[in-house]
């Protein structure tokens, strides 16, 4: 991870009619880092991602991705990014391998088949590569979706609430995938409503509320905003998620 911003916004605004969604967003994401953008429904997370990915034009302010201005160099921005939305954008009629080959062909890669096989192995989907995606679990579809988004090795990846609607095991699969991406130097902007997800994955956390970034820092820095903790001895009961994972097991490669 470096301190050079891979993503940077200054004073970004966006309104729909009289409703202001973004009211001056300032955010910098260092290259090679995972930054979690937290916020409740309607906070403006997806709107900001759509602006950064050139799918939506801001009303005001400036934004750059991988050194390219979003408004004036949208083509260069698109070549630098990949976007995975809230729902897996996979073709259920095709097999997992066919989905990957199709995207590799659309990106004009020299060896679509080899690219597909490499990604299937990397994401633990080799055994399922010849199966139709309609037979995949939610976690497998999401892993395939992320694999498809990495074809062409984009330096910046947007993950817009990637674990919404997934069961606990599938969430763990996606978390493992994001950690692997971060370890390879990919810059990840992750939007989520789940606080534990941000704690698990993010190098830095930004909180978006009512169209503005309230605070931005590491988890340790954010914790310092509250009064010092005090030591108390309490009996910790297992959570329902603990019980679920204990009963079904932690093998996240199972189909």
PDB file of C-alpha atoms in Angstrom:
ATOM      1  CA  UNK A   1       0.000   0.000   0.000  1.00  0.00           C
ATOM      2  CA  UNK A   2       1.236   3.487  -0.888  1.00  0.00           C
ATOM      3  CA  UNK A   3       0.085   6.959   0.085  1.00  0.00           C
ATOM      4  CA  UNK A   4      -0.602   7.966  -3.526  1.00  0.00           C
ATOM      5  CA  UNK A   5      -4.390   8.278  -4.031  1.00  0.00           C
ATOM      6  CA  UNK A   6      -5.805   5.821  -6.532  1.00  0.00           C
ATOM      7  CA  UNK A   7      -9.194   7.500  -6.063  1.00  0.00           C
ATOM      8  CA  UNK A   8      -9.773  11.083  -5.046  1.00  0.00           C
ATOM      9  CA  UNK A   9     -12.879  13.254  -4.817  1.00  0.00           C
ATOM     10  CA  UNK A  10     -13.052  16.930  -3.908  1.00  0.00           C
ATOM     11  CA  UNK A  11     -16.386  18.595  -3.189  1.00  0.00           C
ATOM     12  CA  UNK A  12     -18.492  16.115  -5.164  1.00  0.00           C
ATOM     13  CA  UNK A  13     -22.194  17.032  -5.235  1.00  0.00           C
ATOM     14  CA  UNK A  14     -25.217  15.333  -6.779  1.00  0.00           C
ATOM     15  CA  UNK A  15     -28.918  16.138  -6.561  1.00  0.00           C
ATOM     16  CA  UNK A  16     -32.073  14.671  -8.020  1.00  0.00           C
ATOM     17  CA  UNK A  17     -34.476  17.538  -8.378  1.00  0.00           C
ATOM     18  CA  UNK A  18     -34.694  19.221  -4.985  1.00  0.00           C
ATOM     19  CA  UNK A  19     -33.192  16.215  -3.176  1.00  0.00           C
ATOM     20  CA  UNK A  20     -29.459  16.523  -2.458  1.00  0.00           C
ATOM     21  CA  UNK A  21     -27.794  13.102  -2.321  1.00  0.00           C
ATOM     22  CA  UNK A  22     -24.131  14.158  -2.169  1.00  0.00           C
ATOM     23  CA  UNK A  23     -23.331  17.488  -0.549  1.00  0.00           C
ATOM     24  CA  UNK A  24     -19.598  17.923  -1.015  1.00  0.00           C
ATOM     25  CA  UNK A  25     -17.792  14.596  -0.676  1.00  0.00           C
ATOM     26  CA  UNK A  26     -14.032  14.689  -0.054  1.00  0.00           C
ATOM     27  CA  UNK A  27     -12.367  11.279  -0.115  1.00  0.00           C
ATOM     28  CA  UNK A  28      -8.895   9.924  -0.904  1.00  0.00           C
ATOM     29  CA  UNK A  29      -8.164   6.210  -1.324  1.00  0.00           C
ATOM     30  CA  UNK A  30      -4.451   5.275  -1.289  1.00  0.00           C
ATOM     31  CA  UNK A  31      -3.268   2.936  -4.044  1.00  0.00           C
ATOM     32  CA  UNK A  32      -3.168  -0.699  -2.976  1.00  0.00           C
ATOM     33  CA  UNK A  33      -5.508  -0.203  -0.012  1.00  0.00           C
ATOM     34  CA  UNK A  34      -8.981  -1.390   0.926  1.00  0.00           C
ATOM     35  CA  UNK A  35     -11.234   1.470   1.979  1.00  0.00           C
ATOM     36  CA  UNK A  36     -14.717   0.773   3.322  1.00  0.00           C
ATOM     37  CA  UNK A  37     -17.411   3.365   2.735  1.00  0.00           C
ATOM     38  CA  UNK A  38     -20.021   2.966   5.467  1.00  0.00           C
ATOM     39  CA  UNK A  39     -23.483   4.443   5.443  1.00  0.00           C
ATOM     40  CA  UNK A  40     -27.150   3.619   5.893  1.00  0.00           C
ATOM     41  CA  UNK A  41     -29.575   3.202   3.001  1.00  0.00           C
ATOM     42  CA  UNK A  42     -29.866   6.470   1.108  1.00  0.00           C
ATOM     43  CA  UNK A  43     -26.581   7.869   2.408  1.00  0.00           C
ATOM     44  CA  UNK A  44     -25.240   8.199  -1.145  1.00  0.00           C
ATOM     45  CA  UNK A  45     -22.760   5.295  -1.291  1.00  0.00           C
ATOM     46  CA  UNK A  46     -23.945   3.838  -4.594  1.00  0.00           C
ATOM     47  CA  UNK A  47     -24.323   7.302  -6.124  1.00  0.00           C
ATOM     48  CA  UNK A  48     -20.677   8.060  -5.332  1.00  0.00           C
ATOM     49  CA  UNK A  49     -19.542   4.736  -6.820  1.00  0.00           C
ATOM     50  CA  UNK A  50     -21.563   5.392  -9.962  1.00  0.00           C
ATOM     51  CA  UNK A  51     -19.884   8.792 -10.351  1.00  0.00           C
ATOM     52  CA  UNK A  52     -16.410   7.328  -9.859  1.00  0.00           C
ATOM     53  CA  UNK A  53     -17.131   4.573 -12.384  1.00  0.00           C
ATOM     54  CA  UNK A  54     -18.393   7.108 -14.993  1.00  0.00           C
ATOM     55  CA  UNK A  55     -21.957   5.772 -14.910  1.00  0.00           C
ATOM     56  CA  UNK A  56     -23.264   9.060 -13.517  1.00  0.00           C
ATOM     57  CA  UNK A  57     -22.126  12.664 -13.853  1.00  0.00           C
ATOM     58  CA  UNK A  58     -21.616  14.771 -10.743  1.00  0.00           C
ATOM     59  CA  UNK A  59     -23.258  18.172 -10.470  1.00  0.00           C
ATOM     60  CA  UNK A  60     -20.150  19.730  -8.950  1.00  0.00           C
ATOM     61  CA  UNK A  61     -16.686  19.000  -7.632  1.00  0.00           C
ATOM     62  CA  UNK A  62     -13.908  16.904  -9.152  1.00  0.00           C
ATOM     63  CA  UNK A  63     -13.029  13.213  -9.068  1.00  0.00           C
ATOM     64  CA  UNK A  64     -10.083  11.209 -10.377  1.00  0.00           C
ATOM     65  CA  UNK A  65      -9.408   7.490 -10.673  1.00  0.00           C
ATOM     66  CA  UNK A  66      -5.915   6.126 -11.259  1.00  0.00           C
ATOM     67  CA  UNK A  67      -4.798   9.635 -12.190  1.00  0.00           C
ATOM     68  CA  UNK A  68      -7.579  10.204 -14.747  1.00  0.00           C
ATOM     69  CA  UNK A  69     -10.303  12.824 -14.405  1.00  0.00           C
ATOM     70  CA  UNK A  70     -13.720  11.157 -14.274  1.00  0.00           C
ATOM     71  CA  UNK A  71     -15.489  13.923 -16.184  1.00  0.00           C
ATOM     72  CA  UNK A  72     -12.945  14.636 -18.936  1.00  0.00           C
ATOM     73  CA  UNK A  73     -11.236  11.233 -19.318  1.00  0.00           C
ATOM     74  CA  UNK A  74     -14.021   8.672 -18.859  1.00  0.00           C
ATOM     75  CA  UNK A  75     -12.493   6.201 -21.319  1.00  0.00           C
ATOM     76  CA  UNK A  76      -9.198   6.078 -19.446  1.00  0.00           C
ATOM     77  CA  UNK A  77     -11.083   5.672 -16.164  1.00  0.00           C
ATOM     78  CA  UNK A  78     -13.062   2.716 -17.516  1.00  0.00           C
ATOM     79  CA  UNK A  79      -9.854   1.027 -18.628  1.00  0.00           C
ATOM     80  CA  UNK A  80      -8.553   1.313 -15.051  1.00  0.00           C
ATOM     81  CA  UNK A  81     -11.534  -0.038 -13.125  1.00  0.00           C
ATOM     82  CA  UNK A  82     -13.975  -2.824 -12.665  1.00  0.00           C
ATOM     83  CA  UNK A  83     -17.298  -2.678 -10.840  1.00  0.00           C
ATOM     84  CA  UNK A  84     -19.150  -5.404  -8.990  1.00  0.00           C
ATOM     85  CA  UNK A  85     -22.639  -4.361  -7.969  1.00  0.00           C
ATOM     86  CA  UNK A  86     -25.024  -5.585  -5.300  1.00  0.00           C
ATOM     87  CA  UNK A  87     -26.197  -8.522  -7.414  1.00  0.00           C
ATOM     88  CA  UNK A  88     -23.965 -10.978  -9.253  1.00  0.00           C
ATOM     89  CA  UNK A  89     -23.920 -10.104 -12.963  1.00  0.00           C
ATOM     90  CA  UNK A  90     -23.433 -13.629 -14.262  1.00  0.00           C
ATOM     91  CA  UNK A  91     -25.224 -15.559 -17.000  1.00  0.00           C
ATOM     92  CA  UNK A  92     -26.936 -18.520 -15.365  1.00  0.00           C
ATOM     93  CA  UNK A  93     -27.375 -20.377 -18.669  1.00  0.00           C
ATOM     94  CA  UNK A  94     -23.624 -20.495 -19.272  1.00  0.00           C
ATOM     95  CA  UNK A  95     -21.084 -22.459 -17.271  1.00  0.00           C
ATOM     96  CA  UNK A  96     -18.692 -20.673 -14.979  1.00  0.00           C
ATOM     97  CA  UNK A  97     -15.863 -21.099 -17.484  1.00  0.00           C
ATOM     98  CA  UNK A  98     -18.021 -19.862 -20.375  1.00  0.00           C
ATOM     99  CA  UNK A  99     -18.853 -16.692 -18.427  1.00  0.00           C
ATOM    100  CA  UNK A 100     -15.171 -15.974 -17.948  1.00  0.00           C
ATOM    101  CA  UNK A 101     -14.231 -16.796 -21.544  1.00  0.00           C
ATOM    102  CA  UNK A 102     -16.967 -14.488 -22.829  1.00  0.00           C
ATOM    103  CA  UNK A 103     -15.689 -11.510 -20.835  1.00  0.00           C
ATOM    104  CA  UNK A 104     -12.079 -12.254 -21.818  1.00  0.00           C
ATOM    105  CA  UNK A 105     -13.112 -12.279 -25.473  1.00  0.00           C
ATOM    106  CA  UNK A 106     -14.971  -8.980 -25.060  1.00  0.00           C
ATOM    107  CA  UNK A 107     -11.793  -7.495 -23.590  1.00  0.00           C
ATOM    108  CA  UNK A 108      -9.833  -8.849 -26.585  1.00  0.00           C
ATOM    109  CA  UNK A 109      -7.373 -10.899 -24.535  1.00  0.00           C
ATOM    110  CA  UNK A 110      -5.030 -13.201 -26.436  1.00  0.00           C
ATOM    111  CA  UNK A 111      -5.850 -16.384 -24.513  1.00  0.00           C
ATOM    112  CA  UNK A 112      -9.444 -16.285 -23.197  1.00  0.00           C
ATOM    113  CA  UNK A 113      -9.442 -19.964 -22.266  1.00  0.00           C
ATOM    114  CA  UNK A 114      -6.203 -19.750 -20.339  1.00  0.00           C
ATOM    115  CA  UNK A 115      -7.396 -16.624 -18.561  1.00  0.00           C
ATOM    116  CA  UNK A 116     -10.627 -18.376 -17.573  1.00  0.00           C
ATOM    117  CA  UNK A 117      -8.826 -21.458 -16.276  1.00  0.00           C
ATOM    118  CA  UNK A 118      -6.412 -19.344 -14.253  1.00  0.00           C
ATOM    119  CA  UNK A 119      -9.218 -17.398 -12.583  1.00  0.00           C
ATOM    120  CA  UNK A 120     -11.228 -20.533 -11.859  1.00  0.00           C
ATOM    121  CA  UNK A 121      -8.220 -21.967 -10.042  1.00  0.00           C
ATOM    122  CA  UNK A 122      -7.494 -18.694  -8.239  1.00  0.00           C
ATOM    123  CA  UNK A 123     -11.052 -18.444  -6.896  1.00  0.00           C
ATOM    124  CA  UNK A 124     -11.472 -22.117  -6.024  1.00  0.00           C
ATOM    125  CA  UNK A 125     -13.986 -22.802  -8.799  1.00  0.00           C
ATOM    126  CA  UNK A 126     -12.063 -25.235 -11.017  1.00  0.00           C
ATOM    127  CA  UNK A 127     -14.237 -28.221 -10.084  1.00  0.00           C
ATOM    128  CA  UNK A 128     -17.396 -26.217 -10.803  1.00  0.00           C
ATOM    129  CA  UNK A 129     -16.124 -24.537 -13.968  1.00  0.00           C
ATOM    130  CA  UNK A 130     -17.992 -26.883 -16.307  1.00  0.00           C
ATOM    131  CA  UNK A 131     -21.291 -26.555 -14.439  1.00  0.00           C
ATOM    132  CA  UNK A 132     -24.024 -24.110 -15.344  1.00  0.00           C
ATOM    133  CA  UNK A 133     -24.028 -21.093 -13.039  1.00  0.00           C
ATOM    134  CA  UNK A 134     -27.701 -21.786 -12.236  1.00  0.00           C
ATOM    135  CA  UNK A 135     -26.414 -24.620 -10.010  1.00  0.00           C
ATOM    136  CA  UNK A 136     -24.002 -22.370  -8.046  1.00  0.00           C
ATOM    137  CA  UNK A 137     -24.509 -21.217  -4.481  1.00  0.00           C
ATOM    138  CA  UNK A 138     -24.722 -17.514  -3.694  1.00  0.00           C
ATOM    139  CA  UNK A 139     -21.118 -17.385  -2.545  1.00  0.00           C
ATOM    140  CA  UNK A 140     -19.889 -19.178  -5.666  1.00  0.00           C
ATOM    141  CA  UNK A 141     -21.783 -16.767  -7.918  1.00  0.00           C
ATOM    142  CA  UNK A 142     -20.288 -13.809  -6.111  1.00  0.00           C
ATOM    143  CA  UNK A 143     -16.776 -15.260  -6.399  1.00  0.00           C
ATOM    144  CA  UNK A 144     -17.363 -15.829 -10.128  1.00  0.00           C
ATOM    145  CA  UNK A 145     -18.682 -12.284 -10.456  1.00  0.00           C
ATOM    146  CA  UNK A 146     -15.546 -10.872  -8.819  1.00  0.00           C
ATOM    147  CA  UNK A 147     -13.363 -13.136 -10.970  1.00  0.00           C
ATOM    148  CA  UNK A 148     -15.064 -11.761 -14.088  1.00  0.00           C
ATOM    149  CA  UNK A 149     -14.432  -8.220 -12.895  1.00  0.00           C
ATOM    150  CA  UNK A 150     -10.677  -8.926 -12.614  1.00  0.00           C
ATOM    151  CA  UNK A 151     -10.207  -9.972 -16.228  1.00  0.00           C
ATOM    152  CA  UNK A 152      -7.652  -7.610 -17.696  1.00  0.00           C
ATOM    153  CA  UNK A 153      -6.114  -6.918 -14.258  1.00  0.00           C
ATOM    154  CA  UNK A 154      -7.770  -3.563 -13.482  1.00  0.00           C
ATOM    155  CA  UNK A 155      -5.832  -1.678 -10.779  1.00  0.00           C
ATOM    156  CA  UNK A 156      -9.026  -0.373  -9.121  1.00  0.00           C
ATOM    157  CA  UNK A 157     -12.044  -2.424  -8.081  1.00  0.00           C
ATOM    158  CA  UNK A 158     -15.389  -1.119  -6.810  1.00  0.00           C
ATOM    159  CA  UNK A 159     -17.383  -3.541  -4.665  1.00  0.00           C
ATOM    160  CA  UNK A 160     -20.841  -2.095  -4.035  1.00  0.00           C
ATOM    161  CA  UNK A 161     -22.343  -3.988  -1.064  1.00  0.00           C
ATOM    162  CA  UNK A 162     -20.966  -7.333  -2.322  1.00  0.00           C
ATOM    163  CA  UNK A 163     -22.333  -9.465   0.533  1.00  0.00           C
ATOM    164  CA  UNK A 164     -25.909  -8.152   0.639  1.00  0.00           C
ATOM    165  CA  UNK A 165     -28.280 -11.109   0.883  1.00  0.00           C
ATOM    166  CA  UNK A 166     -25.553 -13.727   1.316  1.00  0.00           C
ATOM    167  CA  UNK A 167     -25.538 -16.361   4.054  1.00  0.00           C
ATOM    168  CA  UNK A 168     -22.721 -16.350   6.663  1.00  0.00           C
ATOM    169  CA  UNK A 169     -20.579 -18.905   4.840  1.00  0.00           C
ATOM    170  CA  UNK A 170     -20.874 -17.052   1.531  1.00  0.00           C
ATOM    171  CA  UNK A 171     -19.923 -13.791   3.246  1.00  0.00           C
ATOM    172  CA  UNK A 172     -16.752 -15.444   4.546  1.00  0.00           C
ATOM    173  CA  UNK A 173     -15.948 -16.627   1.001  1.00  0.00           C
ATOM    174  CA  UNK A 174     -16.219 -13.071  -0.304  1.00  0.00           C
ATOM    175  CA  UNK A 175     -14.142 -11.705   2.601  1.00  0.00           C
ATOM    176  CA  UNK A 176     -11.376 -14.172   1.800  1.00  0.00           C
ATOM    177  CA  UNK A 177     -11.463 -13.092  -1.849  1.00  0.00           C
ATOM    178  CA  UNK A 178     -11.168  -9.400  -0.942  1.00  0.00           C
ATOM    179  CA  UNK A 179      -8.208 -10.118   1.334  1.00  0.00           C
ATOM    180  CA  UNK A 180      -6.471 -11.967  -1.505  1.00  0.00           C
ATOM    181  CA  UNK A 181      -7.057  -9.023  -3.857  1.00  0.00           C
ATOM    182  CA  UNK A 182      -5.614  -6.599  -1.327  1.00  0.00           C
ATOM    183  CA  UNK A 183      -2.592  -8.838  -0.923  1.00  0.00           C
ATOM    184  CA  UNK A 184      -1.960  -8.602  -4.671  1.00  0.00           C
ATOM    185  CA  UNK A 185      -2.012  -4.797  -4.633  1.00  0.00           C
ATOM    186  CA  UNK A 186      -5.489  -4.141  -6.029  1.00  0.00           C
ATOM    187  CA  UNK A 187      -7.113  -0.938  -4.772  1.00  0.00           C
ATOM    188  CA  UNK A 188     -10.588  -1.715  -3.442  1.00  0.00           C
ATOM    189  CA  UNK A 189     -13.393   0.685  -2.568  1.00  0.00           C
ATOM    190  CA  UNK A 190     -15.952  -1.334  -0.653  1.00  0.00           C
ATOM    191  CA  UNK A 191     -19.396   0.018   0.191  1.00  0.00           C
ATOM    192  CA  UNK A 192     -21.233  -1.792   2.953  1.00  0.00           C
ATOM    193  CA  UNK A 193     -23.839  -1.474   5.667  1.00  0.00           C
ATOM    194  CA  UNK A 194     -22.160  -4.161   7.764  1.00  0.00           C
ATOM    195  CA  UNK A 195     -19.818  -2.786  10.420  1.00  0.00           C
ATOM    196  CA  UNK A 196     -18.133  -6.146  11.015  1.00  0.00           C
ATOM    197  CA  UNK A 197     -17.330  -6.351   7.304  1.00  0.00           C
ATOM    198  CA  UNK A 198     -15.496  -3.037   7.449  1.00  0.00           C
ATOM    199  CA  UNK A 199     -13.624  -4.115  10.581  1.00  0.00           C
ATOM    200  CA  UNK A 200     -12.530  -7.361   8.926  1.00  0.00           C
ATOM    201  CA  UNK A 201     -11.413  -5.999   5.563  1.00  0.00           C
ATOM    202  CA  UNK A 202     -10.631  -2.288   5.520  1.00  0.00           C
ATOM    203  CA  UNK A 203      -7.330  -0.489   5.923  1.00  0.00           C
ATOM    204  CA  UNK A 204      -9.322   2.720   6.320  1.00  0.00           C
ATOM    205  CA  UNK A 205     -12.992   3.439   6.969  1.00  0.00           C
ATOM    206  CA  UNK A 206     -14.997   6.448   5.773  1.00  0.00           C
ATOM    207  CA  UNK A 207     -18.469   7.138   7.146  1.00  0.00           C
ATOM    208  CA  UNK A 208     -20.898   8.780   4.716  1.00  0.00           C
ATOM    209  CA  UNK A 209     -23.984  10.356   6.245  1.00  0.00           C
ATOM    210  CA  UNK A 210     -26.546  12.620   4.605  1.00  0.00           C
ATOM    211  CA  UNK A 211     -24.296  13.186   1.632  1.00  0.00           C
ATOM    212  CA  UNK A 212     -21.085  14.084   3.481  1.00  0.00           C
ATOM    213  CA  UNK A 213     -18.071  12.210   4.836  1.00  0.00           C
ATOM    214  CA  UNK A 214     -18.317  12.549   8.619  1.00  0.00           C
ATOM    215  CA  UNK A 215     -14.932  10.984   9.340  1.00  0.00           C
ATOM    216  CA  UNK A 216     -12.223   8.981   7.626  1.00  0.00           C
ATOM    217  CA  UNK A 217      -9.448   6.973   9.284  1.00  0.00           C
ATOM    218  CA  UNK A 218      -8.187   3.610  10.444  1.00  0.00           C
ATOM    219  CA  UNK A 219     -10.286   1.563  12.827  1.00  0.00           C
ATOM    220  CA  UNK A 220      -7.946   2.492  15.677  1.00  0.00           C
ATOM    221  CA  UNK A 221      -8.255   6.181  14.832  1.00  0.00           C
ATOM    222  CA  UNK A 222     -12.039   6.002  14.717  1.00  0.00           C
ATOM    223  CA  UNK A 223     -12.167   4.249  18.084  1.00  0.00           C
ATOM    224  CA  UNK A 224     -10.223   7.128  19.601  1.00  0.00           C
ATOM    225  CA  UNK A 225     -13.182   9.397  18.834  1.00  0.00           C
ATOM    226  CA  UNK A 226     -15.041   7.764  21.729  1.00  0.00           C
ATOM    227  CA  UNK A 227     -14.198   7.904  25.456  1.00  0.00           C
ATOM    228  CA  UNK A 228     -11.476   5.475  26.634  1.00  0.00           C
ATOM    229  CA  UNK A 229     -12.667   1.930  27.218  1.00  0.00           C
ATOM    230  CA  UNK A 230     -12.908   0.443  30.696  1.00  0.00           C
ATOM    231  CA  UNK A 231     -12.289  -3.144  31.686  1.00  0.00           C
ATOM    232  CA  UNK A 232     -15.381  -5.129  32.608  1.00  0.00           C
ATOM    233  CA  UNK A 233     -15.766  -8.853  33.100  1.00  0.00           C
ATOM    234  CA  UNK A 234     -18.854 -10.197  31.408  1.00  0.00           C
ATOM    235  CA  UNK A 235     -20.059 -13.601  30.310  1.00  0.00           C
ATOM    236  CA  UNK A 236     -19.909 -13.736  26.513  1.00  0.00           C
ATOM    237  CA  UNK A 237     -22.635 -15.816  24.931  1.00  0.00           C
ATOM    238  CA  UNK A 238     -22.204 -17.218  21.401  1.00  0.00           C
ATOM    239  CA  UNK A 239     -24.012 -15.326  18.662  1.00  0.00           C
ATOM    240  CA  UNK A 240     -26.460 -16.990  16.303  1.00  0.00           C
ATOM    241  CA  UNK A 241     -23.814 -16.700  13.583  1.00  0.00           C
ATOM    242  CA  UNK A 242     -21.336 -18.548  15.832  1.00  0.00           C
ATOM    243  CA  UNK A 243     -23.889 -21.340  16.330  1.00  0.00           C
ATOM    244  CA  UNK A 244     -24.688 -21.525  12.600  1.00  0.00           C
ATOM    245  CA  UNK A 245     -21.053 -21.754  11.523  1.00  0.00           C
ATOM    246  CA  UNK A 246     -20.248 -24.298  14.236  1.00  0.00           C
ATOM    247  CA  UNK A 247     -23.072 -26.533  13.091  1.00  0.00           C
ATOM    248  CA  UNK A 248     -22.514 -26.363   9.337  1.00  0.00           C
ATOM    249  CA  UNK A 249     -18.732 -26.126   9.474  1.00  0.00           C
ATOM    250  CA  UNK A 250     -16.257 -23.556   8.193  1.00  0.00           C
ATOM    251  CA  UNK A 251     -15.314 -25.183   4.881  1.00  0.00           C
ATOM    252  CA  UNK A 252     -16.021 -22.235   2.588  1.00  0.00           C
ATOM    253  CA  UNK A 253     -14.894 -24.153  -0.505  1.00  0.00           C
ATOM    254  CA  UNK A 254     -17.837 -26.529  -0.289  1.00  0.00           C
ATOM    255  CA  UNK A 255     -20.559 -26.183  -2.883  1.00  0.00           C
TER     256      UNK A 255
END
